[in-house]
Coordinates of C-alpha atoms in Angstrom, one line a residue:
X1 CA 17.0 42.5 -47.3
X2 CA 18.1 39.2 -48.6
X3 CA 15.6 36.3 -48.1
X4 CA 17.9 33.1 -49.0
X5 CA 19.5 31.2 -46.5
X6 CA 23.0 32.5 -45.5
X7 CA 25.8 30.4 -44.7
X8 CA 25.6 30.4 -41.2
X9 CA 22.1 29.9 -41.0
X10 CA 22.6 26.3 -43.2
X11 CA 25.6 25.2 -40.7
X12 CA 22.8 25.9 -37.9
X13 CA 19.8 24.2 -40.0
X14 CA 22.9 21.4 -40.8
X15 CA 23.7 21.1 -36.4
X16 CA 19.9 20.8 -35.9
X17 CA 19.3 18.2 -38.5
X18 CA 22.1 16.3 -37.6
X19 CA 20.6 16.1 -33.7
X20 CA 17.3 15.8 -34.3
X21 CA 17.7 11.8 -34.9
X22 CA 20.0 11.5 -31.6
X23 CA 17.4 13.5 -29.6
X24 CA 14.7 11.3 -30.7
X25 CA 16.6 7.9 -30.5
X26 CA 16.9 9.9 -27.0
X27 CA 13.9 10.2 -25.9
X28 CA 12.5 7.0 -27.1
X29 CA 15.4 4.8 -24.7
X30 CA 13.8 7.3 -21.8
X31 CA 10.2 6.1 -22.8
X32 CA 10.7 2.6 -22.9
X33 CA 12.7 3.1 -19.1
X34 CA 10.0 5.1 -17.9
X35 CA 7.9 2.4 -19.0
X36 CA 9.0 0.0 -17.0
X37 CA 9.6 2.1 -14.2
X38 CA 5.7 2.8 -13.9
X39 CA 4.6 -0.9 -14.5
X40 CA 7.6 -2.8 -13.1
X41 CA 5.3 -4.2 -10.6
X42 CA 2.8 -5.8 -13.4
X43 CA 5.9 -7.4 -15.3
X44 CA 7.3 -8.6 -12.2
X45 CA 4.2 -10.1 -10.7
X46 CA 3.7 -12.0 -14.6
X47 CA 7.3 -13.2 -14.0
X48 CA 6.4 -14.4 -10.1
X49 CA 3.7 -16.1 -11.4
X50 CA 5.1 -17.9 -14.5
X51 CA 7.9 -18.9 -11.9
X52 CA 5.0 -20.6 -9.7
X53 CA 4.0 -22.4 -11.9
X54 CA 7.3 -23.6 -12.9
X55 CA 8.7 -23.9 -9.9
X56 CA 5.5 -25.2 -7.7
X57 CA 5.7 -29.1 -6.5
X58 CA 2.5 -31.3 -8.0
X59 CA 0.9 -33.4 -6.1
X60 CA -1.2 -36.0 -8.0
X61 CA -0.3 -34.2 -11.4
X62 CA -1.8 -30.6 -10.0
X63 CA 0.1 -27.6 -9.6
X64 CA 0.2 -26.8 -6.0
X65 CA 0.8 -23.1 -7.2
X66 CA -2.6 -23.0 -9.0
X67 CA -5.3 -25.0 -6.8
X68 CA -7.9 -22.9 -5.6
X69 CA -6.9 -23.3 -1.8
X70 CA -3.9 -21.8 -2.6
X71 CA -5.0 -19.0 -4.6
X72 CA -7.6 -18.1 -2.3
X73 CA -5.0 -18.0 0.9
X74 CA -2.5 -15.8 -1.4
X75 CA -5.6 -13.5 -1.4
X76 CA -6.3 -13.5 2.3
X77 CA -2.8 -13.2 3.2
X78 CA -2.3 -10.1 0.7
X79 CA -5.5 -8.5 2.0
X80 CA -4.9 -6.9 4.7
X81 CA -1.1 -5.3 4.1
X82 CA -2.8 -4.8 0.7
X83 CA -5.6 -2.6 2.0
X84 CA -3.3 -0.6 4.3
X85 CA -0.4 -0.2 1.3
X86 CA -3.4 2.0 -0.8
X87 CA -3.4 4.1 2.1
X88 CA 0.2 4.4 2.6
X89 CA 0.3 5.4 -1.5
X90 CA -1.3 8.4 -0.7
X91 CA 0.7 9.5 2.1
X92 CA 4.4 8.4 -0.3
X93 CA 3.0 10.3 -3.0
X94 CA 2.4 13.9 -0.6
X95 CA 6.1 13.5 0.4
X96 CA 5.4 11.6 3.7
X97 CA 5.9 8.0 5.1
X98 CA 3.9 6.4 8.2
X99 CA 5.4 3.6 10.3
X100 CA 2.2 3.4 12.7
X101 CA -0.3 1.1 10.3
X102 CA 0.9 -2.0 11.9
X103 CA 0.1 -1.1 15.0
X104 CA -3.1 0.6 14.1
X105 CA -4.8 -2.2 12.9
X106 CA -3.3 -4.2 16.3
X107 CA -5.4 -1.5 18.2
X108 CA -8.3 -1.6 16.0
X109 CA -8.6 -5.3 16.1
X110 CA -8.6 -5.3 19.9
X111 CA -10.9 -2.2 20.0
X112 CA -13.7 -3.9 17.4
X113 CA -13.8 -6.9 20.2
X114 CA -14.0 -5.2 23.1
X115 CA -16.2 -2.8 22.1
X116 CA -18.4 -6.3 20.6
X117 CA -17.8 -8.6 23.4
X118 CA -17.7 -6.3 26.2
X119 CA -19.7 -3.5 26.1
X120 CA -22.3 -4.7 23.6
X121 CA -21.8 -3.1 20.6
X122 CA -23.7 -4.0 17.0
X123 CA -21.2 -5.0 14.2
X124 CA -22.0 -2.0 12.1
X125 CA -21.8 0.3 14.9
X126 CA -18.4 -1.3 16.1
X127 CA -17.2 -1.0 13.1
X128 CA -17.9 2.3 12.2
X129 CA -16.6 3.6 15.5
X130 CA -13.0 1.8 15.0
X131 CA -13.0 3.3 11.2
X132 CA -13.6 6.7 12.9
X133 CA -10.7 6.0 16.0
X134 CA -8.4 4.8 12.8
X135 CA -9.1 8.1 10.9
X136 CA -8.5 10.5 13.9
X137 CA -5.5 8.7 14.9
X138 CA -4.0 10.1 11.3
X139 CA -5.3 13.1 11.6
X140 CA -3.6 13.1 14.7
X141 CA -0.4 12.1 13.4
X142 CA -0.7 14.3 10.5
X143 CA -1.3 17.4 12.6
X144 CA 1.9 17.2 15.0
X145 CA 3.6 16.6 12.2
X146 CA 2.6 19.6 10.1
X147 CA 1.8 21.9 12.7
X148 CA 4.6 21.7 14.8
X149 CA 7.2 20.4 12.2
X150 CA 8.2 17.5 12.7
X151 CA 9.3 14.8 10.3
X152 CA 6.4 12.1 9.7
X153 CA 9.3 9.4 10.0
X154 CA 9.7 10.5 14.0
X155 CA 6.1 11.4 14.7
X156 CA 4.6 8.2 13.3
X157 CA 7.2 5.9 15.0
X158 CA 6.4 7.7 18.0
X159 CA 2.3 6.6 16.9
X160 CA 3.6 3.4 16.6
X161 CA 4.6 2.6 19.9
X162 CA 1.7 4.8 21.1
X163 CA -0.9 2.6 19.1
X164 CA 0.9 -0.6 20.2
X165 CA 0.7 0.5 23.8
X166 CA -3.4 1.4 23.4
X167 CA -3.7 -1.6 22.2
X168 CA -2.3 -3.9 25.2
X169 CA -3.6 -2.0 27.5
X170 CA -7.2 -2.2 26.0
X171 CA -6.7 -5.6 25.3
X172 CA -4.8 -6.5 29.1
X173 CA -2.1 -7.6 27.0
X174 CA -3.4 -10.8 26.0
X175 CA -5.6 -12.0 22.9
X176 CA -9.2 -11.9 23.2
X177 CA -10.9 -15.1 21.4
X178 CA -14.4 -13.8 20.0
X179 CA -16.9 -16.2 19.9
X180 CA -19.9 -15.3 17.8
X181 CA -23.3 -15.8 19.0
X182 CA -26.4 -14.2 21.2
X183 CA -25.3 -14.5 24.5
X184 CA -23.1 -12.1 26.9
X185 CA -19.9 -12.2 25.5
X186 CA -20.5 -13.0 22.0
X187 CA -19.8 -11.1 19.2
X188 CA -22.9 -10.7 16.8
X189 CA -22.8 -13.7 14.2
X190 CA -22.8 -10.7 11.8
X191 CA -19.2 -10.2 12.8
X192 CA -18.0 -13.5 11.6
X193 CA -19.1 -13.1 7.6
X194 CA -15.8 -11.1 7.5
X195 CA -14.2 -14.3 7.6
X196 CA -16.5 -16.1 4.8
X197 CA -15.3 -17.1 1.4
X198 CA -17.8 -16.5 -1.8
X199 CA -18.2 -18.2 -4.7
X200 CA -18.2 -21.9 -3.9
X201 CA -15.5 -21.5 -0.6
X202 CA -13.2 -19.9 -3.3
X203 CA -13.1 -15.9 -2.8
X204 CA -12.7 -14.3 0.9
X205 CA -14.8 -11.8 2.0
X206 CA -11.7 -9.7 2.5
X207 CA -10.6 -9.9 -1.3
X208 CA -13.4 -8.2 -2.1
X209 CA -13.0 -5.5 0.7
X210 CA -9.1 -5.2 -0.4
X211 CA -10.4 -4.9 -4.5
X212 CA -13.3 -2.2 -3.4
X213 CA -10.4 -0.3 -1.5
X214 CA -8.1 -0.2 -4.7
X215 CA -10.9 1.1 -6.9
X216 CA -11.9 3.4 -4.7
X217 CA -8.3 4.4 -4.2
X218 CA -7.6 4.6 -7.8
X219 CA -10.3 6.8 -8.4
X220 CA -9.5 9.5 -5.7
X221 CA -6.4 9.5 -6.8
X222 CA -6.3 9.8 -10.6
X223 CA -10.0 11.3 -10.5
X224 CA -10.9 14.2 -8.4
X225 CA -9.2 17.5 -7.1
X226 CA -7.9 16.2 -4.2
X227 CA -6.3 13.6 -6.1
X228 CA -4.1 16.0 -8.1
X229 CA -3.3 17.9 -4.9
X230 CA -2.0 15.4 -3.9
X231 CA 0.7 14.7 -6.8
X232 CA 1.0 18.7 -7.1
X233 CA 2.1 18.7 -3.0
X234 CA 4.7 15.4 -3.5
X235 CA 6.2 16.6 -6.7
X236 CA 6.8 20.5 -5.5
X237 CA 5.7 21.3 -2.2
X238 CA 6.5 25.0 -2.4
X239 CA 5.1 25.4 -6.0
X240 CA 1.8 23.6 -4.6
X241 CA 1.4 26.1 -1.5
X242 CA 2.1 29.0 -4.0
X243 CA -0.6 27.7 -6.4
X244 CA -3.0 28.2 -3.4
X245 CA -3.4 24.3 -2.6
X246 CA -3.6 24.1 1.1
X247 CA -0.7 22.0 1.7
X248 CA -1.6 21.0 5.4
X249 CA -4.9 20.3 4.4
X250 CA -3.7 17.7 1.9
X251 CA -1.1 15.9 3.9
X252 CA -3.2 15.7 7.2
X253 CA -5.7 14.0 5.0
X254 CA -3.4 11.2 3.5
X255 CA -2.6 10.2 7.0
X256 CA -6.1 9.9 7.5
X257 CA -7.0 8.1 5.1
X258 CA -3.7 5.9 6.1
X259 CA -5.1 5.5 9.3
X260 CA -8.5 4.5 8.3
X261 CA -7.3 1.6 6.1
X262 CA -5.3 0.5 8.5
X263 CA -8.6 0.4 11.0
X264 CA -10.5 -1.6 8.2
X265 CA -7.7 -4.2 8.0
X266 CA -7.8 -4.6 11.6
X267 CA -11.3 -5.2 11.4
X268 CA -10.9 -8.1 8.8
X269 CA -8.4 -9.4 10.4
X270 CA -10.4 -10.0 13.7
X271 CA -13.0 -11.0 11.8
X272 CA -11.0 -13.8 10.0
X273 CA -8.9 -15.0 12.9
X274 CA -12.2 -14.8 15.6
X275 CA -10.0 -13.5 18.2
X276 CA -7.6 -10.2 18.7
X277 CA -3.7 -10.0 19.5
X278 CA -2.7 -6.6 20.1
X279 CA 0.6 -7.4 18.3
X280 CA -1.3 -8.7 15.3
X281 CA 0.3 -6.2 12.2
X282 CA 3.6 -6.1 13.6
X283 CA 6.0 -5.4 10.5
X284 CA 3.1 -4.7 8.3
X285 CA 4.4 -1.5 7.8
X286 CA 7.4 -2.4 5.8
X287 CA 5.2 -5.0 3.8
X288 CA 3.1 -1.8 3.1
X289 CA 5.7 0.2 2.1
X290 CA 7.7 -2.4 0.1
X291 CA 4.3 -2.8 -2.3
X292 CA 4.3 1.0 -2.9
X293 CA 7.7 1.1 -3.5
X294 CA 7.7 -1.8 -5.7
X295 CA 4.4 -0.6 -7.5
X296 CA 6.0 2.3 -8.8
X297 CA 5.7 5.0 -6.3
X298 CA 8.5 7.3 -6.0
X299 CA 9.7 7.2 -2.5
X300 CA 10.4 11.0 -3.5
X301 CA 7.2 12.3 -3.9
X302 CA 4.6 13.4 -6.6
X303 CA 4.4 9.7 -8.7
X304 CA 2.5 6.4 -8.3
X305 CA -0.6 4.4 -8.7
X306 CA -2.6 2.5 -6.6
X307 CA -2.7 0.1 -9.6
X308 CA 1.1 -0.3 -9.2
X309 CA 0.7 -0.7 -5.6
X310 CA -1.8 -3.6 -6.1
X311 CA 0.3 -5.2 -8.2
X312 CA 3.1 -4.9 -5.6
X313 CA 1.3 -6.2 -3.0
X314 CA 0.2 -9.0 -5.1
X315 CA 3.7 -10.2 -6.6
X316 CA 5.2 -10.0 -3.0
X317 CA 2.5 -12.7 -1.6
X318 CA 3.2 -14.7 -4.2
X319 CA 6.7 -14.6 -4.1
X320 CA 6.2 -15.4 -0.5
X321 CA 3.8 -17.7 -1.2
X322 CA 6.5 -20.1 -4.0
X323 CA 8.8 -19.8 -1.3
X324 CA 6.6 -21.1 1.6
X325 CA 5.3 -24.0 -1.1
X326 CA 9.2 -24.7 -1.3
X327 CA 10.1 -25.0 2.3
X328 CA 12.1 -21.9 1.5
X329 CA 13.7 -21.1 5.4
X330 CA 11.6 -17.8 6.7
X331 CA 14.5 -16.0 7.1
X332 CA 15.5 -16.4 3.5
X333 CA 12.1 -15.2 2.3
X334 CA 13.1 -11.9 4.4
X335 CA 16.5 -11.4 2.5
X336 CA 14.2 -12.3 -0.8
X337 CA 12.1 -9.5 -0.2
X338 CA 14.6 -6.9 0.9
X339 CA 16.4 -7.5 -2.1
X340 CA 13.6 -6.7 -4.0
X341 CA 12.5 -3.4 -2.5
X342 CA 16.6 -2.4 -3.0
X343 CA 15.9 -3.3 -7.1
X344 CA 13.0 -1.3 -6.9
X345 CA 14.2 1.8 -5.4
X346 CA 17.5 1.6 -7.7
X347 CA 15.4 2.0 -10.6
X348 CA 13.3 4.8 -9.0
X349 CA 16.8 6.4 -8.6
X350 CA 18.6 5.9 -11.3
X351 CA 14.7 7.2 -13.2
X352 CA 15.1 10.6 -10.8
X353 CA 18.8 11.2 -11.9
X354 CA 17.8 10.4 -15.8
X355 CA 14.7 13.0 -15.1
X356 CA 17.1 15.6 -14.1
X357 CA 19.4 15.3 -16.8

């Protein structure tokens, strides 16, 4: 048998050659787009940021933008919806979506003062008993909506008008001003550090909390076994389940881990404002979700980082924040931000198609 080359094998060695270079030039553009797909969020908060600086009035030669009040309050504000979103990256990421957060941390903040003011409680033990309520409440969630079917969209805006309700009932539908003190009816002076700022008056208490969150997020999630589940279950649910991961299992647990950061960010935010409204959160969901979303997480399942949802979180404070510096109308910062979450899912949609091409 003849070992040199026949004609036909050169035209095929010739067709391979020639579409070697065009499958490499290929994959190279669908690099650089997956690239900024996955850290769209960290370019876009350099680019919020470079704009607030541009763009932020002076007063007395400073840059409103970049005093420390300022800074400080962009923190505080993010806080909260940030410390929730991390939680809500789990839940995207299994394949699932939870509208109740807001609400939670409405109840949780009303239930960390009553429980306080009322009937006596210590800080840490309040606390820890409106983390547990928080957690249970996604497990709750999670197991109607596993175990008897039905979509997480319906069941958790069915927990959000549930959690909403709890909460002004609890609360006799009126905001409870915690005073911190000794006496009967105080809430113990402990309570109030979650309301301090470190560092001079510079750093809030709850920036901390809401960095502490994210690390610990992050390294659940890109880390440990559950972790990979959890990708495994939002990028094939059926291959997951036949792989032997107990599906249920995992997506019960990122709704309680949603519900638990929503029950710390209540708890800050009592602790900042000293007093509870049972509507406090209201909206916060779609805050939460608009980080994720804008951090990179596919709203399809089985992709993101809680890095990317920081950043998220982060640029959208800011944005608000240039826009509030501006005397930007309120209403125009919400058309701002929708805009944004519609850019963000176009590219996570137009990176899906490209995937399956």
């Amino acid at each position: 048998m003849s070992t040199h080359p026949t004609e036909a094998d050169a035209e095929t060695l010739t067709a391979f050659d020639d579409g070697k270079p065009q499958a490499t030039a290929g994959v190279r553009k669908w690099l650089r787009f997956r690239f900024l797909i996955r850290f769209q969020s960290l370019l876009g908060l350099v680019l919020v940021l470079f704009g607030g600086i541009v763009f932020s009035p002076r007063r007395n030669g400073e840059i409103l933008f970049l005093s420390a009040d300022n800074l400080a309050n962009i923190v505080r504000s993010v806080s909260e919806t940030g410390i929730i979103a991390v939680g809500m990256t789990f839940v995207i990421i299994a394949g699932g979506i939870d509208l109740s957060v807001g609400a939670v941390l409405g109840l949780s903040g009303v239930l960390v003062a009553r429980l306080m003011i009322d009937w006596d409680y210590g800080t840490v033990l309040a606390i820890v008993i409106v983390l547990i309520a928080g957690l249970l409440f996604g497990v709750f969630q999670g197991l109607v909506s596993n175990y008897l079917r039905i979509q997480a969209f319906i069941v958790t805006l069915a927990g959000l008008q549930l959690a909403r309700g709890l909460a002004r009932i609890i609360s006799g539908d009126q905001f409870i001003n915690i005073s911190f003190g000794s006496k009967p009816k105080q809430a113990p002076t402990s309570f109030s550090l979650l309301g301090d700022r470190l560092f001079g008056g510079v750093l809030p208490v709850s920036a901390l909390v809401f960095l502490g969150v994210g690390i610990i997020g992050s390294v659940v999630l890109n880390t440990t076994r559950f972790g990979r589940h959890v990708f495994a279950v939002g990028g094939n649910e059926r291959a997951a389940r036949l792989s032997g991961i107990n599906v249920r299992y995992v997506k019960i647990a990122t709704f309680a881990i949603c519900g638990l950061t929503a029950a710390l960010s209540g708890i800050l935010d009592a602790g900042q404002l000293a007093f509870a409204n049972p509507d406090s959160g209201t909206g916060y969901e779609l805050t939460a979700i608009a980080a994720v979303v804008i951090g990179g997480t596919s709203l399809f399942g089985g992709e993101g980082t809680v890095v990317g949802t920081l950043a998220g979180a982060l640029l959208l404070g800011s944005l608000n924040n240039i826009l509030q510096l501006n005397n930007i109308n309120a209403n125009l910062q919400l058309i701002v931000t929708a805009t944004i979450i519609v850019l963000a899912a176009a590219l996570q949609h137009l990176a899906s198609r490209r995937s399956n091409t």
